[in-house]
Amino acid sequence: MSKTVRAGSLLFLAGQTSSGAPHARTIEEQASEALARIDALLEQAGSSKQQVLSVTIYLKDIALFDRMNAVWQGWIDPEHLPARCTVQATLGLPELLVEFSVIAAA
């Protein structure tokens, strides 16, 4: 599976999570780590969070929304807000609390 796919002027980032390591247990830690991974992937592809067009956020428990959203608001550029959807979902590993799927301009 590719972490990033380019199609014309669009980048599609596969669902990004924290590493699931013991040091990233809270929703805040996991969201911060996943967003840092997104920053790195966007930079490698010649893009940035200012060019993010759409994000789908998957939460293990929707009760974590406000805490995750506080991290999101600290990360995203308020001058370049993407379309966004947040849903509750069963994630691939039981220790994961959040996953981000991103579409950005290249």
Coordinates of C-alpha atoms in Angstrom, one line a residue:
M1 CA 0.0 0.0 0.0
S2 CA 1.3 3.5 -0.9
K3 CA 1.4 6.2 1.8
T4 CA 1.0 8.9 -0.8
V5 CA -0.4 8.7 -4.4
R6 CA -0.2 11.6 -6.8
A7 CA -2.9 11.9 -9.5
G8 CA -2.4 15.0 -11.6
S9 CA -2.3 17.9 -9.2
L10 CA -3.8 15.9 -6.3
L11 CA -2.2 14.0 -3.5
F12 CA -4.0 11.2 -1.6
L13 CA -2.5 10.2 1.7
A14 CA -3.4 6.8 3.1
G15 CA -4.9 6.8 6.6
Q16 CA -2.3 8.2 9.0
T17 CA -2.2 7.2 12.6
S18 CA 0.3 7.3 15.5
S19 CA 2.8 4.5 15.7
G20 CA 0.8 2.9 18.4
A21 CA 3.9 3.0 20.6
P22 CA 3.4 3.1 24.3
H23 CA 4.5 6.8 24.5
A24 CA 1.5 7.8 22.4
R25 CA -1.5 6.6 24.3
T26 CA -3.8 9.6 24.7
I27 CA -6.0 11.0 21.9
E28 CA -3.9 14.2 22.1
E29 CA -0.6 12.4 21.7
Q30 CA -1.9 10.1 18.9
A31 CA -3.5 13.0 17.0
S32 CA -0.3 15.1 17.3
E33 CA 1.9 12.2 16.1
A34 CA -0.4 11.4 13.1
L35 CA -0.6 15.1 12.1
A36 CA 3.2 15.3 12.3
R37 CA 3.4 12.3 9.9
I38 CA 1.0 14.1 7.6
D39 CA 3.2 17.2 7.6
A40 CA 6.2 15.0 6.7
L41 CA 4.4 13.2 3.9
L42 CA 3.1 16.5 2.4
E43 CA 6.5 18.0 2.6
Q44 CA 8.1 15.0 0.8
A45 CA 5.5 15.5 -1.9
G46 CA 6.2 19.2 -2.3
S47 CA 2.9 20.2 -0.5
S48 CA 1.9 21.5 2.9
K49 CA -1.1 21.6 5.3
Q50 CA -2.0 24.9 3.6
Q51 CA -2.8 22.9 0.5
V52 CA -5.0 20.3 2.2
L53 CA -8.4 20.2 0.5
S54 CA -10.3 17.4 2.4
V55 CA -9.8 15.3 5.5
T56 CA -11.7 12.4 6.9
I57 CA -11.0 11.7 10.5
Y58 CA -11.8 8.3 12.0
L59 CA -12.2 8.2 15.8
K60 CA -12.4 5.0 17.8
D61 CA -14.9 6.7 20.1
I62 CA -16.8 9.8 19.1
A63 CA -16.7 10.9 22.7
L64 CA -13.0 11.8 22.0
F65 CA -14.1 14.4 19.4
D66 CA -13.6 17.6 21.4
R67 CA -10.1 16.5 22.6
M68 CA -9.0 15.5 19.1
N69 CA -10.5 18.7 17.7
A70 CA -8.4 20.8 20.1
V71 CA -5.3 19.2 18.6
W72 CA -6.6 19.7 15.1
Q73 CA -7.3 23.4 15.7
G74 CA -3.8 23.8 16.9
W75 CA -2.4 22.2 13.8
I76 CA -4.5 23.5 10.9
D77 CA -3.9 26.9 9.3
P78 CA -7.1 28.9 10.0
E79 CA -6.6 30.7 6.7
H80 CA -6.7 27.4 4.8
L81 CA -9.5 25.3 6.2
P82 CA -10.2 22.1 4.3
A83 CA -13.5 20.3 4.0
R84 CA -13.7 17.8 6.8
C85 CA -15.7 14.9 8.1
T86 CA -15.3 13.0 11.4
V87 CA -16.8 9.6 12.0
Q88 CA -16.6 6.9 14.6
A89 CA -15.0 3.7 13.3
T90 CA -13.3 0.5 14.3
L91 CA -9.6 1.1 13.5
G92 CA -7.0 -1.5 12.4
L93 CA -5.3 -1.9 15.8
P94 CA -7.0 -1.9 19.2
E95 CA -4.6 0.7 20.7
L96 CA -5.3 3.3 17.9
L97 CA -7.7 6.1 18.7
V98 CA -7.6 8.2 15.6
E99 CA -6.8 8.0 11.9
F100 CA -6.7 10.8 9.3
S101 CA -7.2 10.4 5.5
V102 CA -6.1 13.4 3.5
I103 CA -6.5 14.8 0.0
A104 CA -4.2 17.8 -0.8
A105 CA -3.1 19.8 -3.8
A106 CA 0.3 19.0 -5.1

